[in-house]
Amino acid sequence: MSQTKGVEISRAELKRLLKELEQWSAPATTLLSLYIPPGRPVGDVMELLRKELSVADNVKLKKTREAVKAALTAAMERLKMFDKVPPNGLVIFCGVNPNTEKLECFTFSPPDKVPVFFYRTDKKFHTEFLKDMVEEPEVYGLILVERGRMIVGALKGSRIEVLGEATGFIPGKHHRGGQSQRRFDRLIEQAAEAFYKHAGERASQLLLPYLEQKRLKGVLIGGPAFSKQDFLEAGGLDYRIKQLTIGLYDVADVDEHGLHELVQRAADDIKGQKYAEATKALEEFKRHLARDTGYAVYGEAETLEALNMGMLKTLLISEDHPRLEEITELAKRYGTEVVVIEGVPEAEWFKKTFGIAGIKRFK
């Protein structure tokens, strides 16, 4: 049975833990999730768990019954360690690890206050109440549009998430000539304008929740030729979102790949944003590597040696590096910029090839 780590958990540790716990699954409802908000008496929660332990005796299948009782007993043992709930509340996950088949418990106080009292045994852990605690507070809306197609995404830290899309049929131009040609051209333009208006309404629907949460920092709009301007002029986009438009950018592909290109083209306009900084740092590192300038360093031993000598201007490190927090703290002492590589298109390549690397201040 795993022993509890320190009660307080950082945002980075929580992010890694959630990633692990979301992989857990059980054939029956044996994984225990318990959320205790601050101020809740420990005694009341213990009483609830005792009752649940008694009820578990009625579970027909022996294996399931034993697993549930073991999880409840382990949770109660963890809870006994506390005279009162920590200021941010307490979270306990207990269950049989599907990989090792051993009972494990995770007990911690999260970086933000636990929002709800919640108890359940299920086939999965209920981690949804912790999601917002690891979400990036600032979000950039991404809109790619062309005649007949739109895709909307959100740039959250170093991740791009596809939110939704819209499609519509707009007839192609033909050459009938004369009055018939002009009438048909008008119908085509009316169809295009109707689509752009519908697309604006759909984009607003997808982005307004972030605006209402006061997380939407800006909006990037891209697409081929004049489609971007036509989209803005159609009037379907909510005026509050329109006011947050940072710029219009030429992007050929209206798809998920195009969303990444859109962010890259807007890099100078969203300086300091994690995705933009990660992409920029990777490009600089690759340039030094390809030209063999002597400024690139990679490999854990070599990179940390350069860091400890105060030689690194920028440290690049994968999001799931086992020493991420320790190395980040070390880098701060030397005034080294730390760029966590995640979410960008080349993140997996960097992780497999390097894991950790740096750009020197001097040769």
GROMACS .gro file of C-alpha atoms in nm:
model
  363
    1MET     CA    1   0.000   0.000   0.000
    2SER     CA    2   0.148   0.334  -0.101
    3GLN     CA    3   0.219   0.581   0.177
    4THR     CA    4   0.080   0.934   0.160
    5LYS     CA    5   0.316   1.199   0.029
    6GLY     CA    6   0.324   1.548   0.183
    7VAL     CA    7  -0.028   1.668   0.255
    8GLU     CA    8  -0.003   1.984   0.043
    9ILE     CA    9   0.039   1.928  -0.328
   10SER     CA   10   0.157   2.177  -0.591
   11ARG     CA   11  -0.024   2.249  -0.915
   12ALA     CA   12   0.244   2.067  -1.116
   13GLU     CA   13   0.230   1.761  -0.887
   14LEU     CA   14  -0.150   1.760  -0.908
   15LYS     CA   15  -0.135   1.773  -1.287
   16ARG     CA   16   0.094   1.470  -1.299
   17LEU     CA   17  -0.119   1.281  -1.045
   18LEU     CA   18  -0.442   1.344  -1.237
   19LYS     CA   19  -0.279   1.219  -1.554
   20GLU     CA   20  -0.191   0.895  -1.372
   21LEU     CA   21  -0.524   0.849  -1.194
   22GLU     CA   22  -0.725   0.900  -1.513
   23GLN     CA   23  -0.561   0.583  -1.648
   24TRP     CA   24  -0.699   0.373  -1.362
   25SER     CA   25  -1.008   0.160  -1.418
   26ALA     CA   26  -1.176  -0.126  -1.234
   27PRO     CA   27  -1.417  -0.401  -1.349
   28ALA     CA   28  -1.651  -0.313  -1.060
   29THR     CA   29  -1.730  -0.004  -0.850
   30THR     CA   30  -1.428  -0.036  -0.619
   31LEU     CA   31  -1.228   0.287  -0.673
   32LEU     CA   32  -1.295   0.530  -0.388
   33SER     CA   33  -1.305   0.908  -0.436
   34LEU     CA   34  -1.352   1.134  -0.133
   35TYR     CA   35  -1.354   1.517  -0.134
   36ILE     CA   36  -1.375   1.701   0.200
   37PRO     CA   37  -1.409   2.082   0.187
   38PRO     CA   38  -1.244   2.302   0.453
   39GLY     CA   39  -1.442   2.333   0.773
   40ARG     CA   40  -1.607   1.990   0.748
   41PRO     CA   41  -1.568   1.803   1.080
   42VAL     CA   42  -1.345   1.498   1.046
   43GLY     CA   43  -1.572   1.306   1.283
   44ASP     CA   44  -1.873   1.349   1.052
   45VAL     CA   45  -1.677   1.209   0.757
   46MET     CA   46  -1.549   0.914   0.963
   47GLU     CA   47  -1.907   0.833   1.064
   48LEU     CA   48  -2.012   0.830   0.698
   49LEU     CA   49  -1.726   0.594   0.606
   50ARG     CA   50  -1.815   0.358   0.895
   51LYS     CA   51  -2.172   0.337   0.767
   52GLU     CA   52  -2.047   0.271   0.412
   53LEU     CA   53  -1.819  -0.002   0.548
   54SER     CA   54  -2.120  -0.167   0.709
   55VAL     CA   55  -2.325  -0.139   0.388
   56ALA     CA   56  -2.037  -0.298   0.192
   57ASP     CA   57  -2.105  -0.627   0.372
   58ASN     CA   58  -2.414  -0.659   0.151
   59VAL     CA   59  -2.215  -0.666  -0.175
   60LYS     CA   60  -2.275  -1.012  -0.324
   61LEU     CA   61  -1.950  -1.070  -0.514
   62LYS     CA   62  -1.673  -1.156  -0.269
   63LYS     CA   63  -1.392  -0.998  -0.471
   64THR     CA   64  -1.583  -0.672  -0.513
   65ARG     CA   65  -1.688  -0.670  -0.148
   66GLU     CA   66  -1.332  -0.718  -0.027
   67ALA     CA   67  -1.195  -0.450  -0.261
   68VAL     CA   68  -1.454  -0.193  -0.150
   69LYS     CA   69  -1.397  -0.268   0.219
   70ALA     CA   70  -1.020  -0.248   0.175
   71ALA     CA   71  -1.050   0.093   0.005
   72LEU     CA   72  -1.284   0.223   0.277
   73THR     CA   73  -1.061   0.092   0.556
   74ALA     CA   74  -0.754   0.252   0.394
   75ALA     CA   75  -0.937   0.584   0.355
   76MET     CA   76  -1.037   0.577   0.721
   77GLU     CA   77  -0.679   0.506   0.825
   78ARG     CA   78  -0.564   0.810   0.626
   79LEU     CA   79  -0.838   1.028   0.774
   80LYS     CA   80  -0.733   0.934   1.130
   81MET     CA   81  -0.407   1.123   1.069
   82PHE     CA   82  -0.599   1.454   1.075
   83ASP     CA   83  -0.750   1.633   1.376
   84LYS     CA   84  -0.910   1.878   1.136
   85VAL     CA   85  -0.937   1.926   0.761
   86PRO     CA   86  -0.653   2.141   0.611
   87PRO     CA   87  -0.733   2.500   0.502
   88ASN     CA   88  -0.782   2.398   0.136
   89GLY     CA   89  -0.967   2.078   0.222
   90LEU     CA   90  -0.867   1.716   0.173
   91VAL     CA   91  -0.888   1.467  -0.114
   92ILE     CA   92  -0.849   1.089  -0.080
   93PHE     CA   93  -0.834   0.837  -0.363
   94CYS     CA   94  -0.803   0.465  -0.272
   95GLY     CA   95  -0.821   0.154  -0.485
   96VAL     CA   96  -0.642  -0.142  -0.636
   97ASN     CA   97  -0.385  -0.036  -0.894
   98PRO     CA   98  -0.486  -0.213  -1.221
   99ASN     CA   99  -0.118  -0.259  -1.314
  100THR     CA  100   0.026  -0.389  -0.987
  101GLU     CA  101  -0.299  -0.524  -0.831
  102LYS     CA  102  -0.191  -0.365  -0.502
  103LEU     CA  103  -0.404  -0.134  -0.289
  104GLU     CA  104  -0.287   0.227  -0.310
  105CYS     CA  105  -0.405   0.551  -0.151
  106PHE     CA  106  -0.342   0.913  -0.246
  107THR     CA  107  -0.417   1.170   0.023
  108PHE     CA  108  -0.349   1.540  -0.029
  109SER     CA  109  -0.464   1.897   0.015
  110PRO     CA  110  -0.497   2.061  -0.331
  111PRO     CA  111  -0.361   2.405  -0.433
  112ASP     CA  112  -0.715   2.555  -0.432
  113LYS     CA  113  -1.006   2.499  -0.195
  114VAL     CA  114  -1.204   2.176  -0.240
  115PRO     CA  115  -1.536   2.303  -0.382
  116VAL     CA  116  -1.772   2.024  -0.270
  117PHE     CA  117  -1.824   1.735  -0.029
  118PHE     CA  118  -1.829   1.421  -0.241
  119TYR     CA  119  -1.798   1.047  -0.178
  120ARG     CA  120  -1.831   0.764  -0.428
  121THR     CA  121  -1.694   0.424  -0.521
  122ASP     CA  122  -1.694   0.371  -0.896
  123LYS     CA  123  -1.513   0.201  -1.185
  124LYS     CA  124  -1.298   0.513  -1.216
  125PHE     CA  125  -1.170   0.789  -0.990
  126HIS     CA  126  -1.375   1.109  -0.997
  127THR     CA  127  -1.111   1.372  -1.072
  128GLU     CA  128  -1.343   1.626  -1.235
  129PHE     CA  129  -1.353   1.856  -0.929
  130LEU     CA  130  -0.976   1.909  -0.957
  131LYS     CA  131  -0.962   1.985  -1.330
  132ASP     CA  132  -1.000   2.361  -1.294
  133MET     CA  133  -0.707   2.370  -1.051
  134VAL     CA  134  -0.462   2.266  -1.323
  135GLU     CA  135  -0.623   2.461  -1.608
  136GLU     CA  136  -0.436   2.762  -1.735
  137PRO     CA  137  -0.621   3.073  -1.612
  138GLU     CA  138  -0.569   3.260  -1.941
  139VAL     CA  139  -0.721   3.137  -2.267
  140TYR     CA  140  -0.681   3.262  -2.623
  141GLY     CA  141  -0.968   3.193  -2.862
  142LEU     CA  142  -0.867   3.056  -3.203
  143ILE     CA  143  -1.093   3.089  -3.508
  144LEU     CA  144  -1.007   2.959  -3.854
  145VAL     CA  145  -1.259   3.029  -4.127
  146GLU     CA  146  -1.306   2.997  -4.501
  147ARG     CA  147  -1.612   2.987  -4.725
  148GLY     CA  148  -1.819   2.694  -4.601
  149ARG     CA  149  -1.598   2.584  -4.311
  150MET     CA  150  -1.489   2.706  -3.967
  151ILE     CA  151  -1.301   2.547  -3.677
  152VAL     CA  152  -1.274   2.698  -3.328
  153GLY     CA  153  -1.006   2.617  -3.072
  154ALA     CA  154  -0.870   2.739  -2.740
  155LEU     CA  155  -0.505   2.797  -2.657
  156LYS     CA  156  -0.461   2.701  -2.290
  157GLY     CA  157  -0.104   2.743  -2.177
  158SER     CA  158   0.092   2.513  -2.406
  159ARG     CA  159  -0.208   2.312  -2.528
  160ILE     CA  160  -0.443   2.370  -2.817
  161GLU     CA  161  -0.790   2.224  -2.769
  162VAL     CA  162  -1.043   2.194  -3.051
  163LEU     CA  163  -1.377   2.327  -2.928
  164GLY     CA  164  -1.602   2.277  -3.231
  165GLU     CA  165  -1.669   2.363  -3.593
  166ALA     CA  166  -1.930   2.473  -3.843
  167THR     CA  167  -1.986   2.384  -4.206
  168GLY     CA  168  -2.218   2.509  -4.478
  169PHE     CA  169  -2.277   2.471  -4.851
  170ILE     CA  170  -2.184   2.765  -5.072
  171PRO     CA  171  -2.226   2.704  -5.448
  172GLY     CA  172  -1.926   2.758  -5.672
  173LYS     CA  173  -1.922   3.030  -5.937
  174HIS     CA  174  -2.017   2.949  -6.297
  175HIS     CA  175  -2.029   3.135  -6.625
  176ARG     CA  176  -2.389   3.161  -6.744
  177GLY     CA  177  -2.349   3.521  -6.855
  178GLY     CA  178  -2.592   3.812  -6.858
  179GLN     CA  179  -2.863   3.872  -6.602
  180SER     CA  180  -2.873   3.509  -6.496
  181GLN     CA  181  -2.505   3.531  -6.404
  182ARG     CA  182  -2.557   3.839  -6.186
  183ARG     CA  183  -2.857   3.683  -6.009
  184PHE     CA  184  -2.663   3.363  -5.942
  185ASP     CA  185  -2.364   3.563  -5.811
  186ARG     CA  186  -2.594   3.742  -5.566
  187LEU     CA  187  -2.730   3.409  -5.442
  188ILE     CA  188  -2.375   3.281  -5.390
  189GLU     CA  189  -2.278   3.589  -5.189
  190GLN     CA  190  -2.597   3.568  -4.983
  191ALA     CA  191  -2.517   3.204  -4.903
  192ALA     CA  192  -2.161   3.301  -4.805
  193GLU     CA  193  -2.282   3.585  -4.583
  194ALA     CA  194  -2.538   3.356  -4.416
  195PHE     CA  195  -2.266   3.100  -4.346
  196TYR     CA  196  -2.027   3.357  -4.201
  197LYS     CA  197  -2.302   3.488  -3.974
  198HIS     CA  198  -2.389   3.134  -3.858
  199ALA     CA  199  -2.017   3.063  -3.806
  200GLY     CA  200  -1.983   3.376  -3.592
  201GLU     CA  201  -2.276   3.273  -3.376
  202ARG     CA  202  -2.128   2.924  -3.334
  203ALA     CA  203  -1.783   3.065  -3.244
  204SER     CA  204  -1.947   3.297  -2.989
  205GLN     CA  205  -2.132   3.004  -2.834
  206LEU     CA  206  -1.804   2.815  -2.790
  207LEU     CA  207  -1.595   3.106  -2.657
  208LEU     CA  208  -1.844   3.295  -2.439
  209PRO     CA  209  -1.804   3.058  -2.139
  210TYR     CA  210  -1.435   3.160  -2.117
  211LEU     CA  211  -1.532   3.527  -2.147
  212GLU     CA  212  -1.786   3.491  -1.867
  213GLN     CA  213  -1.519   3.323  -1.651
  214LYS     CA  214  -1.296   3.625  -1.728
  215ARG     CA  215  -1.032   3.392  -1.873
  216LEU     CA  216  -1.048   3.495  -2.241
  217LYS     CA  217  -0.745   3.716  -2.297
  218GLY     CA  218  -0.765   3.755  -2.674
  219VAL     CA  219  -0.887   3.608  -3.001
  220LEU     CA  220  -0.682   3.512  -3.307
  221ILE     CA  221  -0.865   3.484  -3.640
  222GLY     CA  222  -0.711   3.315  -3.942
  223GLY     CA  223  -0.796   3.175  -4.280
  224PRO     CA  224  -0.721   3.212  -4.652
  225ALA     CA  225  -0.757   3.532  -4.857
  226PHE     CA  226  -1.046   3.765  -4.760
  227SER     CA  227  -1.248   3.511  -4.564
  228LYS     CA  228  -1.132   3.650  -4.227
  229GLN     CA  229  -1.257   4.001  -4.298
  230ASP     CA  230  -1.581   3.875  -4.453
  231PHE     CA  231  -1.639   3.666  -4.140
  232LEU     CA  232  -1.591   3.968  -3.911
  233GLU     CA  233  -1.818   4.190  -4.122
  234ALA     CA  234  -2.103   3.935  -4.131
  235GLY     CA  235  -2.205   4.036  -3.778
  236GLY     CA  236  -2.249   3.692  -3.621
  237LEU     CA  237  -1.958   3.720  -3.379
  238ASP     CA  238  -2.051   3.854  -3.035
  239TYR     CA  239  -1.927   4.213  -3.003
  240ARG     CA  240  -1.742   4.137  -2.678
  241ILE     CA  241  -1.541   3.864  -2.846
  242LYS     CA  242  -1.487   4.081  -3.153
  243GLN     CA  243  -1.338   4.352  -2.930
  244LEU     CA  244  -1.079   4.101  -2.806
  245THR     CA  245  -0.952   4.026  -3.158
  246ILE     CA  246  -0.574   4.060  -3.156
  247GLY     CA  247  -0.522   4.020  -3.530
  248LEU     CA  248  -0.609   3.852  -3.859
  249TYR     CA  249  -0.359   3.601  -3.999
  250ASP     CA  250  -0.319   3.423  -4.332
  251VAL     CA  251  -0.354   3.049  -4.274
  252ALA     CA  252  -0.417   2.809  -4.562
  253ASP     CA  253  -0.561   2.506  -4.380
  254VAL     CA  254  -0.883   2.530  -4.181
  255ASP     CA  255  -0.821   2.224  -3.962
  256GLU     CA  256  -0.640   2.124  -3.643
  257HIS     CA  257  -0.300   2.164  -3.809
  258GLY     CA  258  -0.405   2.514  -3.912
  259LEU     CA  259  -0.475   2.606  -3.546
  260HIS     CA  260  -0.110   2.536  -3.463
  261GLU     CA  261   0.000   2.743  -3.764
  262LEU     CA  262  -0.230   3.026  -3.653
  263VAL     CA  263  -0.063   3.043  -3.311
  264GLN     CA  264   0.283   3.035  -3.468
  265ARG     CA  265   0.197   3.323  -3.701
  266ALA     CA  266   0.068   3.524  -3.405
  267ALA     CA  267   0.372   3.448  -3.187
  268ASP     CA  268   0.497   3.808  -3.183
  269ASP     CA  269   0.153   3.933  -3.077
  270ILE     CA  270   0.118   3.694  -2.782
  271LYS     CA  271   0.469   3.708  -2.637
  272GLY     CA  272   0.497   3.543  -2.298
  273GLN     CA  273   0.223   3.291  -2.377
  274LYS     CA  274   0.346   2.938  -2.298
  275TYR     CA  275   0.279   2.780  -2.637
  276ALA     CA  276   0.445   3.067  -2.821
  277GLU     CA  277   0.745   3.062  -2.588
  278ALA     CA  278   0.785   2.683  -2.618
  279THR     CA  279   0.773   2.699  -2.997
  280LYS     CA  280   1.019   2.987  -3.007
  281ALA     CA  281   1.264   2.815  -2.768
  282LEU     CA  282   1.248   2.490  -2.964
  283GLU     CA  283   1.318   2.670  -3.292
  284GLU     CA  284   1.617   2.851  -3.142
  285PHE     CA  285   1.751   2.526  -2.991
  286LYS     CA  286   1.714   2.340  -3.322
  287ARG     CA  287   1.883   2.624  -3.511
  288HIS     CA  288   2.189   2.613  -3.283
  289LEU     CA  289   2.191   2.234  -3.303
  290ALA     CA  290   2.175   2.225  -3.683
  291ARG     CA  291   2.444   2.490  -3.729
  292ASP     CA  292   2.664   2.348  -3.452
  293THR     CA  293   2.712   2.696  -3.305
  294GLY     CA  294   2.820   2.567  -2.965
  295TYR     CA  295   2.524   2.728  -2.790
  296ALA     CA  296   2.306   2.412  -2.772
  297VAL     CA  297   2.351   2.158  -2.492
  298TYR     CA  298   2.153   1.839  -2.429
  299GLY     CA  299   2.160   1.525  -2.217
  300GLU     CA  300   2.080   1.545  -1.845
  301ALA     CA  301   2.439   1.542  -1.715
  302GLU     CA  302   2.567   1.797  -1.968
  303THR     CA  303   2.265   2.027  -1.931
  304LEU     CA  304   2.274   2.027  -1.550
  305GLU     CA  305   2.650   2.087  -1.553
  306ALA     CA  306   2.599   2.394  -1.774
  307LEU     CA  307   2.311   2.507  -1.548
  308ASN     CA  308   2.521   2.476  -1.232
  309MET     CA  309   2.797   2.680  -1.397
  310GLY     CA  310   2.547   2.960  -1.467
  311MET     CA  311   2.592   2.917  -1.842
  312LEU     CA  312   2.231   2.855  -1.946
  313LYS     CA  313   2.014   3.132  -2.084
  314THR     CA  314   1.719   2.897  -2.146
  315LEU     CA  315   1.639   2.552  -2.007
  316LEU     CA  316   1.405   2.329  -2.210
  317ILE     CA  317   1.246   2.039  -2.019
  318SER     CA  318   0.963   1.792  -2.087
  319GLU     CA  319   0.645   1.833  -1.881
  320ASP     CA  320   0.673   1.484  -1.729
  321HIS     CA  321   1.043   1.493  -1.646
  322PRO     CA  322   1.074   1.324  -1.303
  323ARG     CA  323   1.289   1.610  -1.165
  324LEU     CA  324   1.088   1.895  -1.318
  325GLU     CA  325   1.022   2.094  -0.998
  326GLU     CA  326   1.368   2.038  -0.851
  327ILE     CA  327   1.542   2.149  -1.172
  328THR     CA  328   1.304   2.445  -1.216
  329GLU     CA  329   1.391   2.571  -0.867
  330LEU     CA  330   1.761   2.530  -0.943
  331ALA     CA  331   1.725   2.726  -1.267
  332LYS     CA  332   1.561   3.016  -1.083
  333ARG     CA  333   1.874   3.061  -0.871
  334TYR     CA  334   2.078   3.126  -1.183
  335GLY     CA  335   1.822   3.348  -1.356
  336THR     CA  336   1.770   3.085  -1.625
  337GLU     CA  337   1.443   3.095  -1.819
  338VAL     CA  338   1.260   2.761  -1.790
  339VAL     CA  339   1.048   2.652  -2.087
  340VAL     CA  340   0.835   2.342  -2.027
  341ILE     CA  341   0.786   2.158  -2.355
  342GLU     CA  342   0.431   2.023  -2.380
  343GLY     CA  343   0.138   2.053  -2.618
  344VAL     CA  344   0.341   2.187  -2.912
  345PRO     CA  345   0.368   1.969  -3.227
  346GLU     CA  346   0.728   1.863  -3.153
  347ALA     CA  347   0.681   1.793  -2.781
  348GLU     CA  348   0.688   1.415  -2.825
  349TRP     CA  349   0.997   1.433  -3.047
  350PHE     CA  350   1.175   1.648  -2.785
  351LYS     CA  351   1.074   1.413  -2.503
  352LYS     CA  352   1.201   1.099  -2.680
  353THR     CA  353   1.517   1.257  -2.821
  354PHE     CA  354   1.630   1.487  -2.539
  355GLY     CA  355   1.393   1.523  -2.241
  356ILE     CA  356   1.609   1.809  -2.116
  357ALA     CA  357   1.828   2.055  -2.306
  358GLY     CA  358   1.948   2.413  -2.293
  359ILE     CA  359   2.062   2.719  -2.482
  360LYS     CA  360   2.381   2.873  -2.345
  361ARG     CA  361   2.445   3.240  -2.277
  362PHE     CA  362   2.792   3.202  -2.428
  363LYS     CA  363   3.001   2.926  -2.586
   0.00000   0.00000   0.00000
